[in-house]
CSV table of C-alpha atoms in Angstrom, one decimal:
chain,number,residue,atom,x,y,z
A,1,ARG,CA,0.0,0.0,0.0
A,2,ALA,CA,1.1,3.6,-0.5
A,3,THR,CA,2.4,5.3,2.6
A,4,THR,CA,4.5,8.3,3.6
A,5,GLY,CA,4.8,7.1,7.2
A,6,PHE,CA,7.6,5.3,9.0
A,7,ARG,CA,9.1,2.5,7.0
A,8,TYR,CA,12.3,0.4,6.7
A,9,ILE,CA,14.4,0.8,3.6
A,10,CYS,CA,17.3,-1.5,2.4
A,11,PHE,CA,20.4,0.6,1.7
A,12,LYS,CA,22.5,-2.1,0.0
A,13,GLU,CA,23.7,-1.0,-3.4
A,14,SER,CA,22.2,-4.1,-5.0
A,15,CYS,CA,18.6,-3.2,-4.1
A,16,ARG,CA,18.7,0.5,-3.3
A,17,GLY,CA,15.4,2.1,-4.1
A,18,GLY,CA,13.8,-1.3,-4.2
A,19,LEU,CA,12.8,-2.9,-0.8
A,20,LYS,CA,10.7,-0.6,1.4
A,21,VAL,CA,8.5,-2.1,4.2
A,22,ASP,CA,5.9,-0.2,6.2
A,23,VAL,CA,6.4,-0.3,10.0
A,24,ARG,CA,3.0,-1.9,10.6
A,25,CYS,CA,3.7,-4.6,8.1
A,26,ILE,CA,7.1,-5.5,9.4
A,27,SER,CA,5.8,-5.6,13.0
A,28,VAL,CA,3.5,-8.5,12.2
A,29,SER,CA,4.5,-11.6,14.1
A,30,GLU,CA,5.8,-14.5,12.0
A,31,CYS,CA,3.2,-16.8,13.6
A,32,PHE,CA,0.0,-15.6,15.3
A,33,VAL,CA,-3.7,-16.1,15.7
A,34,HIS,CA,-5.9,-13.5,13.8
A,35,LYS,CA,-9.3,-12.6,15.2
A,36,SER,CA,-11.0,-13.4,11.9
A,37,HIS,CA,-9.7,-16.9,12.2
A,38,ASP,CA,-9.8,-17.2,16.0
A,39,LEU,CA,-8.7,-20.8,16.5
A,40,ASP,CA,-5.8,-21.6,18.8
A,41,ASP,CA,-4.6,-24.5,16.7
A,42,HIS,CA,-4.9,-22.5,13.4
A,43,PRO,CA,-2.1,-19.9,13.5
A,44,LEU,CA,-1.2,-17.8,10.5
A,45,PHE,CA,2.3,-17.6,9.2
A,46,LEU,CA,4.2,-15.5,6.7
A,47,SER,CA,4.1,-17.2,3.3
A,48,THR,CA,6.5,-15.9,0.6
A,49,SER,CA,5.5,-18.4,-2.1
A,50,SER,CA,5.0,-16.7,-5.5
A,51,SER,CA,4.0,-19.7,-7.5
A,52,SER,CA,0.8,-19.4,-9.6
A,53,GLU,CA,-0.1,-22.9,-8.3
A,54,ASP,CA,-0.3,-21.5,-4.8
A,55,GLU,CA,-2.8,-18.7,-5.6
A,56,ILE,CA,-5.4,-18.3,-2.9
A,57,LEU,CA,-8.2,-15.8,-2.2
A,58,CYS,CA,-7.9,-13.4,0.8
A,59,LYS,CA,-10.8,-14.0,3.2
A,60,GLY,CA,-11.0,-10.2,3.8
A,61,CYS,CA,-11.2,-8.5,0.5
A,62,LYS,CA,-12.0,-11.7,-1.5
A,63,LYS,CA,-9.2,-10.9,-4.0
A,64,THR,CA,-6.2,-13.1,-5.0
A,65,CYS,CA,-3.5,-12.8,-2.4
A,66,SER,CA,-0.3,-11.3,-3.6
A,67,TRP,CA,2.9,-12.4,-1.9
A,68,PRO,CA,4.0,-12.3,0.8
A,69,ARG,CA,0.7,-13.1,2.6
A,70,LEU,CA,-0.5,-14.4,5.9
A,71,GLN,CA,-1.7,-18.0,5.6
A,72,CYS,CA,-3.1,-20.7,8.0
A,73,THR,CA,-0.8,-23.6,8.7
A,74,VAL,CA,-3.7,-26.0,8.9
A,75,CYS,CA,-6.5,-25.0,6.4
A,76,GLU,CA,-6.8,-22.8,3.3
A,77,PHE,CA,-7.4,-19.6,5.2
A,78,ALA,CA,-5.3,-16.6,4.0
A,79,LEU,CA,-5.1,-12.8,4.3
A,80,CYS,CA,-3.3,-10.3,2.2
A,81,TYR,CA,-1.2,-7.8,4.1
A,82,PRO,CA,-3.6,-4.9,3.7
A,83,CYS,CA,-6.4,-6.9,5.3
A,84,GLY,CA,-4.2,-8.6,7.9
A,85,THR,CA,-2.9,-5.3,9.3
A,86,ILE,CA,-6.3,-3.5,9.6
A,87,ARG,CA,-6.9,-2.3,13.1
A,88,ASN,CA,-9.4,-4.2,15.1
A,89,GLU,CA,-10.6,-1.0,16.8
A,90,LEU,CA,-10.3,2.6,15.9
A,91,HIS,CA,-11.8,6.0,16.6
A,92,TYR,CA,-13.7,7.8,13.9
A,93,LYS,CA,-14.6,11.5,13.8
A,94,TYR,CA,-18.3,10.9,13.3
A,95,ASP,CA,-18.8,8.6,16.3
A,96,LYS,CA,-18.0,9.2,20.0
A,97,HIS,CA,-17.5,5.5,20.6
A,98,PRO,CA,-14.7,3.4,19.1
A,99,LEU,CA,-15.6,1.4,16.0
A,100,THR,CA,-14.9,-2.4,16.1
A,101,LEU,CA,-13.9,-4.4,13.0
A,102,CYS,CA,-16.6,-7.0,12.1
A,103,TYR,CA,-15.4,-9.9,10.0
A,104,GLY,CA,-18.8,-10.5,8.3
A,105,GLU,CA,-22.1,-11.7,9.6
A,106,THR,CA,-23.6,-15.1,8.7
A,107,THR,CA,-27.3,-13.9,8.9
A,108,LYS,CA,-30.3,-15.1,6.9
A,109,GLU,CA,-32.3,-12.0,7.9
A,110,GLU,CA,-33.6,-10.0,4.9
A,111,LYS,CA,-33.1,-6.6,6.5
A,112,SER,CA,-31.0,-4.0,4.7
A,113,TRP,CA,-27.6,-2.8,6.0
A,114,TRP,CA,-26.5,0.7,5.3
A,115,CYS,CA,-23.2,2.6,5.6
A,116,GLU,CA,-23.6,5.7,7.9
A,117,VAL,CA,-21.0,7.7,5.9
A,118,CYS,CA,-21.9,7.2,2.2
A,119,GLU,CA,-25.5,6.1,2.9
A,120,LYS,CA,-25.2,3.2,0.4
A,121,ARG,CA,-25.9,-0.5,1.0
A,122,LEU,CA,-23.5,-2.5,3.0
A,123,ASP,CA,-22.9,-6.2,2.5
A,124,PRO,CA,-23.0,-7.8,6.0
A,125,THR,CA,-21.0,-10.8,4.8
A,126,GLU,CA,-18.0,-8.6,4.1
A,127,TRP,CA,-15.7,-6.9,6.6
A,128,PHE,CA,-17.0,-3.6,8.0
A,129,TYR,CA,-16.7,-1.4,11.1
A,130,THR,CA,-19.5,-1.2,13.6
A,131,CYS,CA,-20.3,0.7,16.8
A,132,ASN,CA,-22.2,-1.6,19.2
A,133,GLU,CA,-23.4,1.4,21.3
A,134,CYS,CA,-25.0,3.3,18.4
A,135,CYS,CA,-25.7,0.3,16.0
A,136,THR,CA,-23.6,2.1,13.4
A,137,THR,CA,-22.1,0.3,10.4
A,138,VAL,CA,-19.5,1.7,8.0
A,139,HIS,CA,-17.7,0.5,4.9
A,140,LEU,CA,-14.0,0.0,5.3
A,141,ARG,CA,-13.4,2.2,2.3
A,142,CYS,CA,-15.4,5.0,3.9
A,143,VAL,CA,-13.3,4.9,7.1
A,144,PHE,CA,-10.0,4.8,5.3
A,145,GLY,CA,-10.6,6.7,2.1
A,146,SER,CA,-8.1,6.3,-0.7
A,147,SER,CA,-5.1,7.8,1.0
A,148,VAL,CA,-5.3,7.1,4.7
A,149,PHE,CA,-1.6,6.3,5.0
A,150,MET,CA,-0.5,9.5,3.3
A,151,LYS,CA,0.7,12.1,5.8
A,152,PRO,CA,-0.1,15.8,5.1
A,153,ARG,CA,3.0,17.9,4.4
A,154,SER,CA,5.0,15.0,3.1
A,155,VAL,CA,6.8,15.0,-0.3
A,156,PHE,CA,7.6,12.2,-2.7
A,157,SER,CA,8.9,11.8,-6.2
A,158,GLN,CA,6.9,10.3,-9.1
A,159,ARG,CA,7.9,9.6,-12.7
A,160,ASN,CA,6.2,12.8,-13.8
A,161,GLY,CA,7.5,15.1,-11.1
A,162,VAL,CA,7.4,16.0,-7.4
A,163,VAL,CA,4.2,15.5,-5.4
A,164,ARG,CA,3.2,17.2,-2.1
A,165,VAL,CA,0.5,16.1,0.2
A,166,PHE,CA,-1.9,18.6,1.7
A,167,ARG,CA,-4.7,18.5,4.2
A,168,ASN,CA,-8.1,19.2,2.6
A,169,SER,CA,-9.4,21.5,5.3
A,170,SER,CA,-10.6,24.6,3.3
A,171,ASN,CA,-14.2,25.6,2.8
A,172,THR,CA,-13.9,25.0,-1.0
A,173,ARG,CA,-13.0,21.8,-2.8
A,174,GLN,CA,-10.5,22.0,-5.7
A,175,VAL,CA,-11.0,20.2,-9.0
A,176,CYS,CA,-8.6,17.4,-10.0
A,177,TYR,CA,-6.4,18.0,-13.0
A,178,LYS,CA,-6.9,14.5,-14.4
A,179,CYS,CA,-10.5,13.4,-13.6
A,180,ASN,CA,-12.1,16.8,-13.2
A,181,LYS,CA,-13.8,15.7,-10.0
A,182,LEU,CA,-13.8,17.5,-6.7
A,183,CYS,CA,-11.2,16.6,-4.2
A,184,THR,CA,-13.4,15.3,-1.3
A,185,ASP,CA,-11.0,13.2,0.7
A,186,SER,CA,-9.2,14.4,3.8
A,187,ILE,CA,-6.1,15.1,1.7
A,188,TYR,CA,-5.3,16.2,-1.8
A,189,TYR,CA,-2.0,16.3,-3.8
A,190,GLU,CA,-0.1,19.0,-5.6
A,191,GLY,CA,2.1,18.0,-8.5
A,192,TYR,CA,5.0,19.9,-10.0
A,193,LYS,CA,6.4,18.6,-13.3
A,194,TRP,CA,10.1,17.8,-13.8
A,195,GLY,CA,12.0,20.7,-15.4
A,196,LYS,CA,9.5,23.3,-14.0
A,197,THR,CA,7.3,22.8,-17.0
A,198,GLN,CA,3.9,24.4,-17.0
A,199,ALA,CA,0.5,22.8,-17.9
A,200,PHE,CA,-2.9,24.2,-18.7
A,201,TYR,CA,-5.1,23.8,-15.7
A,202,ASN,CA,-8.2,25.8,-14.5
A,203,ASN,CA,-8.1,28.0,-17.6
A,204,LEU,CA,-4.5,29.2,-17.1
A,205,TRP,CA,-0.9,28.0,-17.5
A,206,THR,CA,0.6,27.0,-14.2
A,207,PHE,CA,3.3,24.9,-12.5
A,208,ARG,CA,0.9,23.7,-9.8
A,209,LEU,CA,-1.4,20.8,-10.6
A,210,VAL,CA,-4.0,19.4,-8.2
A,211,PHE,CA,-4.9,15.7,-7.9
A,212,ARG,CA,-7.6,14.0,-5.9
A,213,SER,CA,-6.0,10.6,-5.5
A,214,LEU,CA,-2.9,8.5,-6.1
A,215,ARG,CA,-4.7,6.8,-9.0
A,216,CYS,CA,-5.1,10.2,-10.8
A,217,ILE,CA,-1.4,11.0,-10.2
A,218,GLU,CA,-0.4,7.7,-11.8
A,219,MET,CA,-2.6,8.1,-14.9
A,220,LYS,CA,-0.4,8.5,-18.0
A,221,ASN,CA,1.6,11.7,-18.2
A,222,TRP,CA,0.6,15.0,-16.7
């Protein structure tokens, strides 16, 4: 996952600029019991197998696990690193109580579940956050957004130029240079092309380009 937080970097000449590991990922125990697979005799371990024959779906996001991954030593249970390192409990600005991670409900009730943030339907069989005090349910994507691990005021380089991260705290929302949508997340990005080259944005030629997400930054050339 993309992050500008604390991380470990290998400084050997042979892999400089290659290996970078987020602190939260590297802090995962090599063998442990995850709450979504809470069986004492079914611990998860770090699997580094990259063979196509060993492909397995993540029980969290239901996508094919990339490697390395966290895999059960007894059965075919596996988690990708993004799902395996999600916090079991966190505080959210719209709820005075902590939200708890729910690993899917096996219910046959035909009632509808709704996300309190986006007000769209929520699939109770998928992972979501809930507040037991308020009976609140929230999508994971609505809690984290697209750039939760990107720290405001940080700077990083990209193939098109230098990118700065800013807190999106003003009363107005800026328009993304690439997708022409409003920047509604808690942060936005400003890009500056290599060679101090200008681009046409917001009806004028400028060095400063605004992006709403990392996906927009990575789309083709600026």
